[in-house]
Amino acid sequence: MWYFTWILGVLLACAFGVINALWLENTENMDRSSDDPE
């Protein structure tokens, strides 16, 4: 059953990467909108 743990680890790492990318995009958009004088 080691392969099941390995697959879960890979999926968790991929999910972590996707969440980090989305968080980075969101914070960049929030920083950009807070710098606008409008």
PDB file of N, CA and C in Angstrom:
ATOM      1  N   MET A   1       0.825  -1.212   0.000  1.00  0.00           N
ATOM      2  CA  MET A   1       0.000   0.000   0.000  1.00  0.00           C
ATOM      3  C   MET A   1       0.862   1.266   0.000  1.00  0.00           C
ATOM      4  N   TRP A   2       2.165   1.131  -0.182  1.00  0.00           N
ATOM      5  CA  TRP A   2       3.021   2.317  -0.188  1.00  0.00           C
ATOM      6  C   TRP A   2       2.658   3.241  -1.328  1.00  0.00           C
ATOM      7  N   TYR A   3       2.187   2.697  -2.449  1.00  0.00           N
ATOM      8  CA  TYR A   3       1.847   3.509  -3.610  1.00  0.00           C
ATOM      9  C   TYR A   3       0.666   4.430  -3.310  1.00  0.00           C
ATOM     10  N   PHE A   4      -0.246   3.983  -2.463  1.00  0.00           N
ATOM     11  CA  PHE A   4      -1.379   4.829  -2.093  1.00  0.00           C
ATOM     12  C   PHE A   4      -0.895   6.064  -1.339  1.00  0.00           C
ATOM     13  N   THR A   5       0.026   5.869  -0.427  1.00  0.00           N
ATOM     14  CA  THR A   5       0.601   6.995   0.313  1.00  0.00           C
ATOM     15  C   THR A   5       1.379   7.912  -0.623  1.00  0.00           C
ATOM     16  N   TRP A   6       2.101   7.318  -1.574  1.00  0.00           N
ATOM     17  CA  TRP A   6       2.886   8.104  -2.524  1.00  0.00           C
ATOM     18  C   TRP A   6       1.969   8.969  -3.390  1.00  0.00           C
ATOM     19  N   ILE A   7       0.857   8.384  -3.872  1.00  0.00           N
ATOM     20  CA  ILE A   7      -0.095   9.136  -4.698  1.00  0.00           C
ATOM     21  C   ILE A   7      -0.717  10.269  -3.885  1.00  0.00           C
ATOM     22  N   LEU A   8      -1.081   9.987  -2.633  1.00  0.00           N
ATOM     23  CA  LEU A   8      -1.639  11.045  -1.787  1.00  0.00           C
ATOM     24  C   LEU A   8      -0.630  12.167  -1.574  1.00  0.00           C
ATOM     25  N   GLY A   9       0.632  11.832  -1.388  1.00  0.00           N
ATOM     26  CA  GLY A   9       1.660  12.843  -1.204  1.00  0.00           C
ATOM     27  C   GLY A   9       1.834  13.705  -2.442  1.00  0.00           C
ATOM     28  N   VAL A  10       1.830  13.084  -3.602  1.00  0.00           N
ATOM     29  CA  VAL A  10       1.968  13.833  -4.852  1.00  0.00           C
ATOM     30  C   VAL A  10       0.763  14.749  -5.051  1.00  0.00           C
ATOM     31  N   LEU A  11      -0.426  14.247  -4.799  1.00  0.00           N
ATOM     32  CA  LEU A  11      -1.629  15.076  -4.950  1.00  0.00           C
ATOM     33  C   LEU A  11      -1.617  16.232  -3.958  1.00  0.00           C
ATOM     34  N   LEU A  12      -1.171  15.985  -2.745  1.00  0.00           N
ATOM     35  CA  LEU A  12      -1.098  17.051  -1.751  1.00  0.00           C
ATOM     36  C   LEU A  12      -0.085  18.115  -2.172  1.00  0.00           C
ATOM     37  N   ALA A  13       1.053  17.700  -2.701  1.00  0.00           N
ATOM     38  CA  ALA A  13       2.058  18.656  -3.162  1.00  0.00           C
ATOM     39  C   ALA A  13       1.524  19.483  -4.328  1.00  0.00           C
ATOM     40  N   CYS A  14       0.823  18.850  -5.253  1.00  0.00           N
ATOM     41  CA  CYS A  14       0.242  19.586  -6.385  1.00  0.00           C
ATOM     42  C   CYS A  14      -0.823  20.567  -5.911  1.00  0.00           C
ATOM     43  N   ALA A  15      -1.658  20.143  -4.982  1.00  0.00           N
ATOM     44  CA  ALA A  15      -2.688  21.026  -4.455  1.00  0.00           C
ATOM     45  C   ALA A  15      -2.058  22.213  -3.731  1.00  0.00           C
ATOM     46  N   PHE A  16      -0.985  21.959  -2.990  1.00  0.00           N
ATOM     47  CA  PHE A  16      -0.286  23.030  -2.291  1.00  0.00           C
ATOM     48  C   PHE A  16       0.275  24.040  -3.282  1.00  0.00           C
ATOM     49  N   GLY A  17       0.837  23.556  -4.383  1.00  0.00           N
ATOM     50  CA  GLY A  17       1.362  24.457  -5.414  1.00  0.00           C
ATOM     51  C   GLY A  17       0.273  25.289  -6.062  1.00  0.00           C
ATOM     52  N   VAL A  18      -0.859  24.675  -6.358  1.00  0.00           N
ATOM     53  CA  VAL A  18      -1.967  25.413  -6.969  1.00  0.00           C
ATOM     54  C   VAL A  18      -2.510  26.466  -6.011  1.00  0.00           C
ATOM     55  N   ILE A  19      -2.669  26.104  -4.744  1.00  0.00           N
ATOM     56  CA  ILE A  19      -3.177  27.058  -3.751  1.00  0.00           C
ATOM     57  C   ILE A  19      -2.197  28.214  -3.584  1.00  0.00           C
ATOM     58  N   ASN A  20      -0.899  27.933  -3.580  1.00  0.00           N
ATOM     59  CA  ASN A  20       0.093  29.002  -3.487  1.00  0.00           C
ATOM     60  C   ASN A  20       0.019  29.922  -4.696  1.00  0.00           C
ATOM     61  N   ALA A  21      -0.154  29.379  -5.886  1.00  0.00           N
ATOM     62  CA  ALA A  21      -0.246  30.203  -7.094  1.00  0.00           C
ATOM     63  C   ALA A  21      -1.487  31.093  -7.041  1.00  0.00           C
ATOM     64  N   LEU A  22      -2.622  30.534  -6.622  1.00  0.00           N
ATOM     65  CA  LEU A  22      -3.842  31.326  -6.521  1.00  0.00           C
ATOM     66  C   LEU A  22      -3.701  32.413  -5.461  1.00  0.00           C
ATOM     67  N   TRP A  23      -3.079  32.080  -4.339  1.00  0.00           N
ATOM     68  CA  TRP A  23      -2.880  33.063  -3.275  1.00  0.00           C
ATOM     69  C   TRP A  23      -1.977  34.197  -3.754  1.00  0.00           C
ATOM     70  N   LEU A  24      -0.924  33.855  -4.506  1.00  0.00           N
ATOM     71  CA  LEU A  24      -0.018  34.870  -5.022  1.00  0.00           C
ATOM     72  C   LEU A  24      -0.737  35.789  -5.998  1.00  0.00           C
ATOM     73  N   GLU A  25      -1.530  35.241  -6.894  1.00  0.00           N
ATOM     74  CA  GLU A  25      -2.295  36.061  -7.829  1.00  0.00           C
ATOM     75  C   GLU A  25      -3.250  36.983  -7.080  1.00  0.00           C
ATOM     76  N   ASN A  26      -3.916  36.456  -6.061  1.00  0.00           N
ATOM     77  CA  ASN A  26      -4.887  37.239  -5.307  1.00  0.00           C
ATOM     78  C   ASN A  26      -4.209  38.387  -4.566  1.00  0.00           C
ATOM     79  N   THR A  27      -3.073  38.125  -3.943  1.00  0.00           N
ATOM     80  CA  THR A  27      -2.391  39.185  -3.196  1.00  0.00           C
ATOM     81  C   THR A  27      -1.813  40.228  -4.142  1.00  0.00           C
ATOM     82  N   GLU A  28      -1.353  39.819  -5.325  1.00  0.00           N
ATOM     83  CA  GLU A  28      -0.868  40.799  -6.296  1.00  0.00           C
ATOM     84  C   GLU A  28      -2.014  41.696  -6.751  1.00  0.00           C
ATOM     85  N   ASN A  29      -3.177  41.124  -6.983  1.00  0.00           N
ATOM     86  CA  ASN A  29      -4.335  41.923  -7.392  1.00  0.00           C
ATOM     87  C   ASN A  29      -4.764  42.862  -6.269  1.00  0.00           C
ATOM     88  N   MET A  30      -4.707  42.395  -5.023  1.00  0.00           N
ATOM     89  CA  MET A  30      -5.086  43.249  -3.902  1.00  0.00           C
ATOM     90  C   MET A  30      -4.088  44.391  -3.739  1.00  0.00           C
ATOM     91  N   ASP A  31      -2.782  44.110  -3.906  1.00  0.00           N
ATOM     92  CA  ASP A  31      -1.772  45.162  -3.816  1.00  0.00           C
ATOM     93  C   ASP A  31      -1.941  46.173  -4.943  1.00  0.00           C
ATOM     94  N   ARG A  32      -2.232  45.700  -6.136  1.00  0.00           N
ATOM     95  CA  ARG A  32      -2.395  46.579  -7.290  1.00  0.00           C
ATOM     96  C   ARG A  32      -3.604  47.487  -7.091  1.00  0.00           C
ATOM     97  N   SER A  33      -4.708  46.928  -6.579  1.00  0.00           N
ATOM     98  CA  SER A  33      -5.933  47.723  -6.403  1.00  0.00           C
ATOM     99  C   SER A  33      -5.793  48.708  -5.243  1.00  0.00           C
ATOM    100  N   SER A  34      -4.987  48.388  -4.251  1.00  0.00           N
ATOM    101  CA  SER A  34      -4.821  49.315  -3.123  1.00  0.00           C
ATOM    102  C   SER A  34      -3.869  50.457  -3.482  1.00  0.00           C
ATOM    103  N   ASP A  35      -3.018  50.264  -4.503  1.00  0.00           N
ATOM    104  CA  ASP A  35      -2.106  51.328  -4.941  1.00  0.00           C
ATOM    105  C   ASP A  35      -2.782  52.320  -5.882  1.00  0.00           C
ATOM    106  N   ASP A  36      -3.885  51.917  -6.492  1.00  0.00           N
ATOM    107  CA  ASP A  36      -4.575  52.812  -7.410  1.00  0.00           C
ATOM    108  C   ASP A  36      -5.210  53.966  -6.663  1.00  0.00           C
ATOM    109  N   PRO A  37      -5.040  55.204  -7.141  1.00  0.00           N
ATOM    110  CA  PRO A  37      -5.656  56.346  -6.443  1.00  0.00           C
ATOM    111  C   PRO A  37      -7.149  56.458  -6.674  1.00  0.00           C
ATOM    112  N   GLU A  38      -7.691  55.689  -7.612  1.00  0.00           N
ATOM    113  CA  GLU A  38      -9.121  55.794  -7.915  1.00  0.00           C
ATOM    114  C   GLU A  38      -9.974  55.221  -6.816  1.00  0.00           C
TER     115      GLU A  38
END
